mmCIF file of N, CA and C in Angstrom:
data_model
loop_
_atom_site.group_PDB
_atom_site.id
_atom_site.type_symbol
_atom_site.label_atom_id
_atom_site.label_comp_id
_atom_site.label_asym_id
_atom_site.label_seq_id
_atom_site.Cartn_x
_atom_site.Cartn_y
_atom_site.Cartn_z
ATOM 1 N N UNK A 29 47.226 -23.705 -63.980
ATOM 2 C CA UNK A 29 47.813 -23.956 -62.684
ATOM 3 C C UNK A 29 47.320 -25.314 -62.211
ATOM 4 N N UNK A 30 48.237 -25.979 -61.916
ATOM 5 C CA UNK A 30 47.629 -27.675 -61.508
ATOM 6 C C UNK A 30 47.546 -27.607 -59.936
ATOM 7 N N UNK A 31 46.949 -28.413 -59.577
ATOM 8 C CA UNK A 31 46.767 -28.797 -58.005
ATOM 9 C C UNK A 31 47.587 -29.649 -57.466
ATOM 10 N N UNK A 32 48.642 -29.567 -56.540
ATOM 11 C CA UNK A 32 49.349 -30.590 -56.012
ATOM 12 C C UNK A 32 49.165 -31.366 -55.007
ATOM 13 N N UNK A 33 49.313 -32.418 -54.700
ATOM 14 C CA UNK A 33 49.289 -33.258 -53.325
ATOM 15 C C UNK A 33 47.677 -32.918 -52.116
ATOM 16 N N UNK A 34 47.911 -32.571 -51.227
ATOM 17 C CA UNK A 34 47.068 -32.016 -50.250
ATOM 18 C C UNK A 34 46.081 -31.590 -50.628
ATOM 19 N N UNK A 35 46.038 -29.878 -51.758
ATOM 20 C CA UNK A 35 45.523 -29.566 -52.486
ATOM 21 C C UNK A 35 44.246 -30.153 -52.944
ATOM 22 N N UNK A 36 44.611 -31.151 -53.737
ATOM 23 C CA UNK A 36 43.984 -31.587 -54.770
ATOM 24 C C UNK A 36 42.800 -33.125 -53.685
ATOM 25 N N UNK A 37 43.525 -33.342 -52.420
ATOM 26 C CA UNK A 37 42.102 -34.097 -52.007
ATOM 27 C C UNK A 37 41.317 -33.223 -51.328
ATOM 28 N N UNK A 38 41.615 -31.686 -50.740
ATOM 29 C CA UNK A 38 40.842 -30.720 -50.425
ATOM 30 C C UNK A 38 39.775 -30.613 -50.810
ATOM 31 N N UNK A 39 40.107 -29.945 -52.486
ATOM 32 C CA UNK A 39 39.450 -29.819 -53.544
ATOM 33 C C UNK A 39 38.138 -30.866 -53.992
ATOM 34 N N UNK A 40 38.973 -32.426 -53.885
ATOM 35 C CA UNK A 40 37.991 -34.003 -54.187
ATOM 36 C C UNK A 40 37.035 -34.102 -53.049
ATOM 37 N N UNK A 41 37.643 -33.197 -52.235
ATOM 38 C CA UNK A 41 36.779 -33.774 -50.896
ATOM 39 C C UNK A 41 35.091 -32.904 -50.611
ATOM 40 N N UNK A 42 35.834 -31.062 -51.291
ATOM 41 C CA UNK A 42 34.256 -30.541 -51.303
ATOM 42 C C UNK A 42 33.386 -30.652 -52.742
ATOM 43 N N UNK A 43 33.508 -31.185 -53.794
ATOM 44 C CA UNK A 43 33.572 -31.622 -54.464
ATOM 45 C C UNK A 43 32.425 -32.767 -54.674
ATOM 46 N N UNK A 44 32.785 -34.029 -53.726
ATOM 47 C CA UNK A 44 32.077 -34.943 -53.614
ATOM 48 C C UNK A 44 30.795 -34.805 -52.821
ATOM 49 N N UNK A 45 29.881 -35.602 -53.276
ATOM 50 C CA UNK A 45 28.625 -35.320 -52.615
ATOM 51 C C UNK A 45 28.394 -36.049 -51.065
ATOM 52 N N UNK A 46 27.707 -35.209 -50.415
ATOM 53 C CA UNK A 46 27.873 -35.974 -48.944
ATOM 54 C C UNK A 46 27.344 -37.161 -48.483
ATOM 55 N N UNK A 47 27.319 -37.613 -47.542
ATOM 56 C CA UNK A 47 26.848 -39.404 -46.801
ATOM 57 C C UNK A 47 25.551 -38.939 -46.450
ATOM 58 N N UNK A 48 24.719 -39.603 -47.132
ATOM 59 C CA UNK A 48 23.189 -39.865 -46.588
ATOM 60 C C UNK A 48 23.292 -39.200 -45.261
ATOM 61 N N UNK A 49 22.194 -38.213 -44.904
ATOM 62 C CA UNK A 49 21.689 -37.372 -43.899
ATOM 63 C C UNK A 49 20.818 -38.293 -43.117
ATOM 64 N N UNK A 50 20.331 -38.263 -41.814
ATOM 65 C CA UNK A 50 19.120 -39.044 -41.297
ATOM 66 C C UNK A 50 18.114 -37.481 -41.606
ATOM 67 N N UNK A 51 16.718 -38.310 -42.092
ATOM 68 C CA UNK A 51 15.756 -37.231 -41.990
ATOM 69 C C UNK A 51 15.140 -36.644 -41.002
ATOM 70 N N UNK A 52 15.232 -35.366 -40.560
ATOM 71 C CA UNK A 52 14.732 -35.106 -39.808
ATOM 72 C C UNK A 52 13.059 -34.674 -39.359
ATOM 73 N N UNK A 53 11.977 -34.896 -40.574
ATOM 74 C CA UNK A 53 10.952 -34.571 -40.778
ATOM 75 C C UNK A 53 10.165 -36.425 -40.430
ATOM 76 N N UNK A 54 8.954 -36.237 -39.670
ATOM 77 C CA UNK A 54 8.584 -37.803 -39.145
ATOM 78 C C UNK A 54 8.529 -38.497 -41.013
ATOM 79 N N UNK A 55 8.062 -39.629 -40.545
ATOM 80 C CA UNK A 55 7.649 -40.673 -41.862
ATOM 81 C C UNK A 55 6.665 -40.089 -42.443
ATOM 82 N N UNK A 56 6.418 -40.190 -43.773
ATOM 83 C CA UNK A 56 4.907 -39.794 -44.393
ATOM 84 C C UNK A 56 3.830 -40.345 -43.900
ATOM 85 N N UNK A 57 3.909 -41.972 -43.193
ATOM 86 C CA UNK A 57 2.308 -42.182 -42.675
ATOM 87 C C UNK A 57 2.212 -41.631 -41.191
ATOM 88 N N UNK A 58 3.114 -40.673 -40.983
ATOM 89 C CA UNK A 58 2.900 -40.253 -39.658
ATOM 90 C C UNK A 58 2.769 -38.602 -39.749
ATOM 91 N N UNK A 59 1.805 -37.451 -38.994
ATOM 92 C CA UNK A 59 2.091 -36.463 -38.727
ATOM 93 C C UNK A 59 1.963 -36.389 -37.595
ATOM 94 N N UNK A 60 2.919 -34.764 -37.335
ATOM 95 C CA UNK A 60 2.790 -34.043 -36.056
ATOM 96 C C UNK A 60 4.203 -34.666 -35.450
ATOM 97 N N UNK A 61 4.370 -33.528 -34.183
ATOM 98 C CA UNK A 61 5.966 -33.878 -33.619
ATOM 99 C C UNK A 61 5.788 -35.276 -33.096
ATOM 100 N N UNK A 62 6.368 -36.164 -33.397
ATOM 101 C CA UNK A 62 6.847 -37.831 -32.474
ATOM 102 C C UNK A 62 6.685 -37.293 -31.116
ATOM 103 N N UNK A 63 6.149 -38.088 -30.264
ATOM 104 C CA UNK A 63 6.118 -38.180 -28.684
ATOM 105 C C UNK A 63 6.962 -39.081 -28.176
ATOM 106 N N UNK A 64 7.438 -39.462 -26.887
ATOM 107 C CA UNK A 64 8.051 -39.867 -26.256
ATOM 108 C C UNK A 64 7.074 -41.210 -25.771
ATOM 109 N N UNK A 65 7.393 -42.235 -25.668
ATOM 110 C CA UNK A 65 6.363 -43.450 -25.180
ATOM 111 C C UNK A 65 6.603 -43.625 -23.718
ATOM 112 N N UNK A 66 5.499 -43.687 -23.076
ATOM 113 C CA UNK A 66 6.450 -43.959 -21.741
ATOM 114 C C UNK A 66 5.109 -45.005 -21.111
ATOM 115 N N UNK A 67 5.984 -45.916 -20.944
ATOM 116 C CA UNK A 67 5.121 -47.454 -20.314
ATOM 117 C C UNK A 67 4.701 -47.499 -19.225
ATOM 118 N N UNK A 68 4.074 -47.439 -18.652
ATOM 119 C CA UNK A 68 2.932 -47.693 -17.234
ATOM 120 C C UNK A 68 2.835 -49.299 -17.189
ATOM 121 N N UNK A 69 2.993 -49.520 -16.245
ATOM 122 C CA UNK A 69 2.258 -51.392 -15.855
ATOM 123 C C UNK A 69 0.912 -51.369 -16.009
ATOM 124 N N UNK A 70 0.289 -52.456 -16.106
ATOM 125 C CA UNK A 70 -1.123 -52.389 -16.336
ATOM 126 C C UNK A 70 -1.423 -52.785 -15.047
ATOM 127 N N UNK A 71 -0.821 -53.312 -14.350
ATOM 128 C CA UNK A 71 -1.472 -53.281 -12.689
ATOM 129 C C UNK A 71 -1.551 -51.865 -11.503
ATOM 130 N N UNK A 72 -0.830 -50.808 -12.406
ATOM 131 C CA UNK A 72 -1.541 -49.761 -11.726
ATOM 132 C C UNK A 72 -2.688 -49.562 -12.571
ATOM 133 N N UNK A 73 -3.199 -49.602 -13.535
ATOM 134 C CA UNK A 73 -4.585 -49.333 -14.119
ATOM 135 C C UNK A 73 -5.242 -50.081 -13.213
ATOM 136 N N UNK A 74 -5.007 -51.456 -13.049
ATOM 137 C CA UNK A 74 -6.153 -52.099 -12.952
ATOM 138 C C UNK A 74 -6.013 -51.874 -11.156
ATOM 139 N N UNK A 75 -5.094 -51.926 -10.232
ATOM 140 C CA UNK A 75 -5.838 -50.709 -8.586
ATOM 141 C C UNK A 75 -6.140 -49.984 -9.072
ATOM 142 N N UNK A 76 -5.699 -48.561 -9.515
ATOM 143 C CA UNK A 76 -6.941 -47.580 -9.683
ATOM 144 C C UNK A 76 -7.857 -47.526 -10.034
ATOM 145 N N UNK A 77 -8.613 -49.040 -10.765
ATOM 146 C CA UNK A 77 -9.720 -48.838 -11.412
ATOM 147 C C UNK A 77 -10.405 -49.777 -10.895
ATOM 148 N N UNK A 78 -9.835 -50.475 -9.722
ATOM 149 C CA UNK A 78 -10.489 -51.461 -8.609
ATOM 150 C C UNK A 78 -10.789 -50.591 -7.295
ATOM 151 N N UNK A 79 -9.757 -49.404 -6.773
ATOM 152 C CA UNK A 79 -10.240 -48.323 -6.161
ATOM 153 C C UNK A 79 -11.276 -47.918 -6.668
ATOM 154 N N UNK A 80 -11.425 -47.116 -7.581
ATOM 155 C CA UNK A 80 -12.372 -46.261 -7.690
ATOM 156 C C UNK A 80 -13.665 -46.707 -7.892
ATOM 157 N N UNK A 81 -13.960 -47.960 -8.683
ATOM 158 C CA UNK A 81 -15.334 -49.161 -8.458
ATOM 159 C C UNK A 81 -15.412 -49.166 -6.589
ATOM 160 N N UNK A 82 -15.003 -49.254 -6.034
ATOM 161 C CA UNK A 82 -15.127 -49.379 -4.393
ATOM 162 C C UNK A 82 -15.700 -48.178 -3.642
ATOM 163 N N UNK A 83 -14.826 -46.972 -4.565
ATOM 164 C CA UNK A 83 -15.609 -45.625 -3.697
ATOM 165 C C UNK A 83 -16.634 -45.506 -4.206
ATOM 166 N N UNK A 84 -17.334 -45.699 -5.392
ATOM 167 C CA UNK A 84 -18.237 -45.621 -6.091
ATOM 168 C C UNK A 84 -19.754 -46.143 -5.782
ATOM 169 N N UNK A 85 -18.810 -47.884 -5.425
ATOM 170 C CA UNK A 85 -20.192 -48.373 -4.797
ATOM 171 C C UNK A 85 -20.836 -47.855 -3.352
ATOM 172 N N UNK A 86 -19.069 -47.561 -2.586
ATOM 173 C CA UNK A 86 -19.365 -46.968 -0.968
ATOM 174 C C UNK A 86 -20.725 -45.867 -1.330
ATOM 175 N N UNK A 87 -20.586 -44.405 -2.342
ATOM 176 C CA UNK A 87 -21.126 -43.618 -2.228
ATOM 177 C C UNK A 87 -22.503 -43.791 -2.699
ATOM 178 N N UNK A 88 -22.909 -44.356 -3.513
ATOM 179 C CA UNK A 88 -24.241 -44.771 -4.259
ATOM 180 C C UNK A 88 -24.954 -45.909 -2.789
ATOM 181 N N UNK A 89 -24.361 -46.699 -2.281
ATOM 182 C CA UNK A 89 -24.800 -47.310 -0.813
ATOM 183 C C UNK A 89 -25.326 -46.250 -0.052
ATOM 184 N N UNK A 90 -24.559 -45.151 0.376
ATOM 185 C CA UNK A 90 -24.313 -44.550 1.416
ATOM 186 C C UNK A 90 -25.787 -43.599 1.411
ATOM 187 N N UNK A 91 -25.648 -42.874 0.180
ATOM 188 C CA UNK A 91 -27.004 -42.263 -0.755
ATOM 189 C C UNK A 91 -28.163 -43.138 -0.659
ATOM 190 N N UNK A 92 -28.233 -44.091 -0.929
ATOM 191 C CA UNK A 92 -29.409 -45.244 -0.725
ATOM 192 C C UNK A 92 -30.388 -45.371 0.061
ATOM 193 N N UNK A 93 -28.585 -45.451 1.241
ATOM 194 C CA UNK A 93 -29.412 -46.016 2.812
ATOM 195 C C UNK A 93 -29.959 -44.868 3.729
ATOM 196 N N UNK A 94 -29.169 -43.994 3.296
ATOM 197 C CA UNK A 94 -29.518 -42.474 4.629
ATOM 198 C C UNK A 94 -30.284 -41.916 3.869
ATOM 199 N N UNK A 95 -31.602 -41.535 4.836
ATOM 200 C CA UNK A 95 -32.662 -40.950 4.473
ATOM 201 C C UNK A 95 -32.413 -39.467 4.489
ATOM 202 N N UNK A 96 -31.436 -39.440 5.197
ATOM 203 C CA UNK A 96 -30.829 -37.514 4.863
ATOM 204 C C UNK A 96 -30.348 -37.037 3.589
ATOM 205 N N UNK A 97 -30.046 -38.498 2.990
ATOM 206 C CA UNK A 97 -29.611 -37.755 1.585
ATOM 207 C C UNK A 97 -30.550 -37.597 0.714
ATOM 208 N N UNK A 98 -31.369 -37.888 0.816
ATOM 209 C CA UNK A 98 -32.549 -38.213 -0.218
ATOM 210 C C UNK A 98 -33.352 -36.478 -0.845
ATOM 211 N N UNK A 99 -32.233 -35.577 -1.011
ATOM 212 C CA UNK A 99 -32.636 -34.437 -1.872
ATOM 213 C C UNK A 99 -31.981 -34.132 -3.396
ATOM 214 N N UNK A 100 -32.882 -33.792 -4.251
ATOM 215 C CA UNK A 100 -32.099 -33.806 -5.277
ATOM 216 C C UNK A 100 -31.066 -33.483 -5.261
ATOM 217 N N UNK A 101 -29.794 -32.818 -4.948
ATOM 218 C CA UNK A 101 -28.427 -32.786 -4.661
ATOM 219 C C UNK A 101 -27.611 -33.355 -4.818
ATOM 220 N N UNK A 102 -28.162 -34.556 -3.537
ATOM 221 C CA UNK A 102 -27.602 -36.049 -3.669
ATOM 222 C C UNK A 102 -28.099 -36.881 -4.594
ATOM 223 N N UNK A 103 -29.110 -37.088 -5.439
ATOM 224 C CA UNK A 103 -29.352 -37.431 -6.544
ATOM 225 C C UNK A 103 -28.548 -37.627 -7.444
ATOM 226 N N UNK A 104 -28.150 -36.284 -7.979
ATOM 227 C CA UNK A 104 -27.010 -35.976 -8.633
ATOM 228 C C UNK A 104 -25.724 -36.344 -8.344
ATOM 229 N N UNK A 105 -25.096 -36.284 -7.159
ATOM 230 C CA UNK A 105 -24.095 -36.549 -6.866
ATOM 231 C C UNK A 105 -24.417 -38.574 -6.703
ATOM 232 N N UNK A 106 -25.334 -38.908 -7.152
ATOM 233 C CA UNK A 106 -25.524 -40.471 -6.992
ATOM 234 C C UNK A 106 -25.577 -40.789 -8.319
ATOM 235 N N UNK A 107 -26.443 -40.016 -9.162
ATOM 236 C CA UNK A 107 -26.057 -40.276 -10.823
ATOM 237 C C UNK A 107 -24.284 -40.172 -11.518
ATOM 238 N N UNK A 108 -23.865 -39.154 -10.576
ATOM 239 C CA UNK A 108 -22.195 -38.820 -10.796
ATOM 240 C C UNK A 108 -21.779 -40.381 -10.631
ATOM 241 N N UNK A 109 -21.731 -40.726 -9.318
ATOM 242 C CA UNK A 109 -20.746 -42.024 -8.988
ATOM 243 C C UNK A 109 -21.299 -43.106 -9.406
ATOM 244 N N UNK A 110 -22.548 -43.256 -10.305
ATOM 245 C CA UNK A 110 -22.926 -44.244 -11.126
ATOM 246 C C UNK A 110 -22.539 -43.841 -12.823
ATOM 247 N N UNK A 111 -22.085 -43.175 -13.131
ATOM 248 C CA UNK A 111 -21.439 -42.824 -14.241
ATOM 249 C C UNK A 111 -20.061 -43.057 -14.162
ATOM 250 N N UNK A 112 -19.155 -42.604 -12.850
ATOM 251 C CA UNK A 112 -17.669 -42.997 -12.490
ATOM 252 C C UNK A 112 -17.724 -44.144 -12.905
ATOM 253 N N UNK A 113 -18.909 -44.904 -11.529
ATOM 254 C CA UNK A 113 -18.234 -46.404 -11.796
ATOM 255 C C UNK A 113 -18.417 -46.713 -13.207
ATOM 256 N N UNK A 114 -19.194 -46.734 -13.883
ATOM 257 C CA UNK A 114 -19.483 -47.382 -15.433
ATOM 258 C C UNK A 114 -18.122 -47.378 -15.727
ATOM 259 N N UNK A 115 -17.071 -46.356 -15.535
ATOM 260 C CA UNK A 115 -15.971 -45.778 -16.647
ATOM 261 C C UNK A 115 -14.731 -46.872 -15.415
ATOM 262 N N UNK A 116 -14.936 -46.831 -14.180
ATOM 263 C CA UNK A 116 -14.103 -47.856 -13.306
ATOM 264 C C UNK A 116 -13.936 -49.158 -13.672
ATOM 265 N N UNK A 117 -15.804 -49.336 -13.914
ATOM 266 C CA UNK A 117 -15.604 -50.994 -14.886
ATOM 267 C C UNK A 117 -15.081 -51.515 -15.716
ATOM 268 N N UNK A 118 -15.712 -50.294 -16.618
ATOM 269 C CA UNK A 118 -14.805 -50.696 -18.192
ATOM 270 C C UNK A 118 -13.672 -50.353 -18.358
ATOM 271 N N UNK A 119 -12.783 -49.915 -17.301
ATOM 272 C CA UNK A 119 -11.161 -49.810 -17.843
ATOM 273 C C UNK A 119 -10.625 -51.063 -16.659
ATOM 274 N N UNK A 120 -11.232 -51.719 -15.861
ATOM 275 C CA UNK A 120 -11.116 -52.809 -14.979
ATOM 276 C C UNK A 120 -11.524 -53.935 -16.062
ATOM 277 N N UNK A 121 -12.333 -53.918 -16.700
ATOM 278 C CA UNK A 121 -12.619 -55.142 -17.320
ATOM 279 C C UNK A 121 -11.486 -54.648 -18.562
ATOM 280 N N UNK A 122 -11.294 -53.735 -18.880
ATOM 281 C CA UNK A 122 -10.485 -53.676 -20.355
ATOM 282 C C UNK A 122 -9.187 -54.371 -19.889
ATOM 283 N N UNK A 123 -8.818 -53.278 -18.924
ATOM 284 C CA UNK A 123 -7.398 -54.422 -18.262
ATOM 285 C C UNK A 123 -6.958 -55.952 -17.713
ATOM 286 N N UNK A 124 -8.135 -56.622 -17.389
ATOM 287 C CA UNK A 124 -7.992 -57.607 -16.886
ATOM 288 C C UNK A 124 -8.642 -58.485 -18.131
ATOM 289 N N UNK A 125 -9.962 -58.112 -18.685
ATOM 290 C CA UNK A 125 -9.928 -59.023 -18.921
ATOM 291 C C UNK A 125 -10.288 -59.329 -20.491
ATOM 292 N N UNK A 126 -10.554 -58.740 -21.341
ATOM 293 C CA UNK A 126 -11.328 -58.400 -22.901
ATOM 294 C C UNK A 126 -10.925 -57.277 -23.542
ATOM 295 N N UNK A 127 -8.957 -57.516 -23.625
ATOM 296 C CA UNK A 127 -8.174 -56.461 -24.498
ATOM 297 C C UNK A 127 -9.005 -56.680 -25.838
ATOM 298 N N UNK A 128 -9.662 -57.699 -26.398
ATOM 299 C CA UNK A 128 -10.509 -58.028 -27.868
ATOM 300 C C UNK A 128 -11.386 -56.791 -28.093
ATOM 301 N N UNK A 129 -12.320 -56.047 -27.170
ATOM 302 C CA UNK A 129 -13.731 -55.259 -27.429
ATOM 303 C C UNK A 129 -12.789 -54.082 -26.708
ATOM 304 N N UNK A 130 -11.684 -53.460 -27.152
ATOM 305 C CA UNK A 130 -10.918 -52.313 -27.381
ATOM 306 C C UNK A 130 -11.941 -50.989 -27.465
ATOM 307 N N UNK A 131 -12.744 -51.199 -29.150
ATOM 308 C CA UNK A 131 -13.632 -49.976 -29.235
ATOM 309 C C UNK A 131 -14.816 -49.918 -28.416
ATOM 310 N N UNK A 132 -15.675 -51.267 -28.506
ATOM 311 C CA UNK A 132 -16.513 -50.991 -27.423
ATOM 312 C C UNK A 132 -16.206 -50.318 -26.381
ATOM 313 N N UNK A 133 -15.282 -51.259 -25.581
ATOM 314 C CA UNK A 133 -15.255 -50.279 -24.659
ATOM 315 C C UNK A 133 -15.168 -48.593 -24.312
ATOM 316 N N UNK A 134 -13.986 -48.570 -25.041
ATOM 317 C CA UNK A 134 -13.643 -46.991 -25.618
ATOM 318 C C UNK A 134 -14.991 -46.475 -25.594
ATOM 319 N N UNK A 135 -16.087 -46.624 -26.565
ATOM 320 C CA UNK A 135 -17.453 -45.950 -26.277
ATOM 321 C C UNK A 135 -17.952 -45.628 -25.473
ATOM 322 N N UNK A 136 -18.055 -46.812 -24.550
ATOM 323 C CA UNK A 136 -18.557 -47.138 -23.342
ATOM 324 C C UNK A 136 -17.931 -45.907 -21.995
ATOM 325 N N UNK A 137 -16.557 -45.659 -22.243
ATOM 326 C CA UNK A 137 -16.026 -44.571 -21.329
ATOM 327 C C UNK A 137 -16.308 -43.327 -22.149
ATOM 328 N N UNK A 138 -16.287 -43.531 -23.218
ATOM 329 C CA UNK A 138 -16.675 -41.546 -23.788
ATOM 330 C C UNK A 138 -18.193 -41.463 -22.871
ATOM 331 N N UNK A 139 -18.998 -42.525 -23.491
ATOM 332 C CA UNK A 139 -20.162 -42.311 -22.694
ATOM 333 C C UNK A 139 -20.974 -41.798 -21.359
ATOM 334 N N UNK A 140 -19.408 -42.327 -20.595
ATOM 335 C CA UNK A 140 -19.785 -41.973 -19.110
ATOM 336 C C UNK A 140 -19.483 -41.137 -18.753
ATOM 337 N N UNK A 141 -17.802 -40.794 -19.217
ATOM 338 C CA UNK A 141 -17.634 -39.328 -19.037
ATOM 339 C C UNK A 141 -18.395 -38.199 -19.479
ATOM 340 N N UNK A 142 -19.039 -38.787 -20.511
ATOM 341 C CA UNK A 142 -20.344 -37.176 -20.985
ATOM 342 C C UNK A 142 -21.155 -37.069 -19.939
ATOM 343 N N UNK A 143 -21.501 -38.283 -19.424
ATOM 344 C CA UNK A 143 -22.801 -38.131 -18.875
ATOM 345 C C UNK A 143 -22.007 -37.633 -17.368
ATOM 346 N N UNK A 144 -20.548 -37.888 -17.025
ATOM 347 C CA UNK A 144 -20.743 -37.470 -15.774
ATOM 348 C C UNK A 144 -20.569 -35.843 -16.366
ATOM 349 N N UNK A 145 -19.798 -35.443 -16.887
ATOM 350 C CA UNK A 145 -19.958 -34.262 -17.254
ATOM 351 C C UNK A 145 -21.388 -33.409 -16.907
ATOM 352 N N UNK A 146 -22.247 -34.080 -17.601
ATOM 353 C CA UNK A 146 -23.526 -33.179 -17.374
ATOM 354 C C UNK A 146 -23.694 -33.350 -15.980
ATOM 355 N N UNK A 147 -23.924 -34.958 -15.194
ATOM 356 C CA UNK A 147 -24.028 -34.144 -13.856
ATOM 357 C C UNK A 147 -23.324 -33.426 -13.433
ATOM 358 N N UNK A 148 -22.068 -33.362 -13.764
ATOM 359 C CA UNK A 148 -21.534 -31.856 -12.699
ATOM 360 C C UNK A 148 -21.688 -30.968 -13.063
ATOM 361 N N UNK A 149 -22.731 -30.553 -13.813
ATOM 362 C CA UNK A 149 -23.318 -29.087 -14.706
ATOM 363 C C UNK A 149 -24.758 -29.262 -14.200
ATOM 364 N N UNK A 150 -25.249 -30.381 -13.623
ATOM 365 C CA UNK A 150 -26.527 -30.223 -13.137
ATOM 366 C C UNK A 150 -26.305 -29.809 -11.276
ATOM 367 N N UNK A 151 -25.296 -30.306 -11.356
ATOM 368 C CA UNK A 151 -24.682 -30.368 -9.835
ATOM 369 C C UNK A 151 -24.320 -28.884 -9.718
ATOM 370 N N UNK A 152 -23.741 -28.059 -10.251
ATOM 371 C CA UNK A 152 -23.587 -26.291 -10.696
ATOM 372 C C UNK A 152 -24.558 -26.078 -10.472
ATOM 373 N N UNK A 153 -25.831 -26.274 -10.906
ATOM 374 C CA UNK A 153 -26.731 -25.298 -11.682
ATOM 375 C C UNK A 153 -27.851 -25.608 -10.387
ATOM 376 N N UNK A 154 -27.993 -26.453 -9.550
ATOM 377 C CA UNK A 154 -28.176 -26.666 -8.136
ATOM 378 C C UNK A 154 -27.997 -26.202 -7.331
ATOM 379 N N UNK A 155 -26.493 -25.991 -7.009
ATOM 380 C CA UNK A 155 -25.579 -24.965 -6.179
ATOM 381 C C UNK A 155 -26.307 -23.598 -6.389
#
């Protein structure tokens, strides 16, 4: 039985192998699902990280000067906002001004955040 007309490109058509697929699995030097990028200005980093150097210094002043604060409590809560600021600086200086010392810095904020961490576990354990 032969194939006529219509037929016969039906036939050619499932037949033939299909058009390159896009892959849907990421690249090999990449794992895990792709994220979405989403761009921030670097001048909101760098106010929020010119704010928060400001409250930082306000509170470590404030602790200093008043002789009411002067119980371990406030201690703690003065070691806290001297650990903030460390992490205020270095993402103020990363932004403005020494994108070059990337990892340093990076250290430099794991650092502070540990340490504020523990004060607010010394700051708990006070309470």
């Amino acid at each position: 039985m032969s194939v006529q007309g219509p037929q016969r490109r039906l036939l050619g058509s499932l037949n033939s192998t299909p058009p390159a697929t896009p892959r849907l699995r990421p690249p090999t030097n990449q794992t895990g699902p792709q994220c979405l990028e989403v761009s921030v200005p670097d001048g909101l980093f760098l106010g929020l990280g010119l704010v928060s150097v400001l409250e930082n210094v306000l509170v470590v002043a404030a602790i200093a000067k008043n002789r009411n604060l002067h119980s371990p409590m406030y201690y703690f809560i003065c070691c806290l906002a001297v650990s903030d600021l460390l992490v205020s600086v270095s993402n103020v200086l990363e932004m403005a001004v020494v994108q070059q010392l990337d990892d340093a810095i990076d250290v430099l904020v794991r650092g502070a955040m540990v340490s504020s961490l523990c004060f607010l576990g010394a700051i708990a354990v006070d309470r």
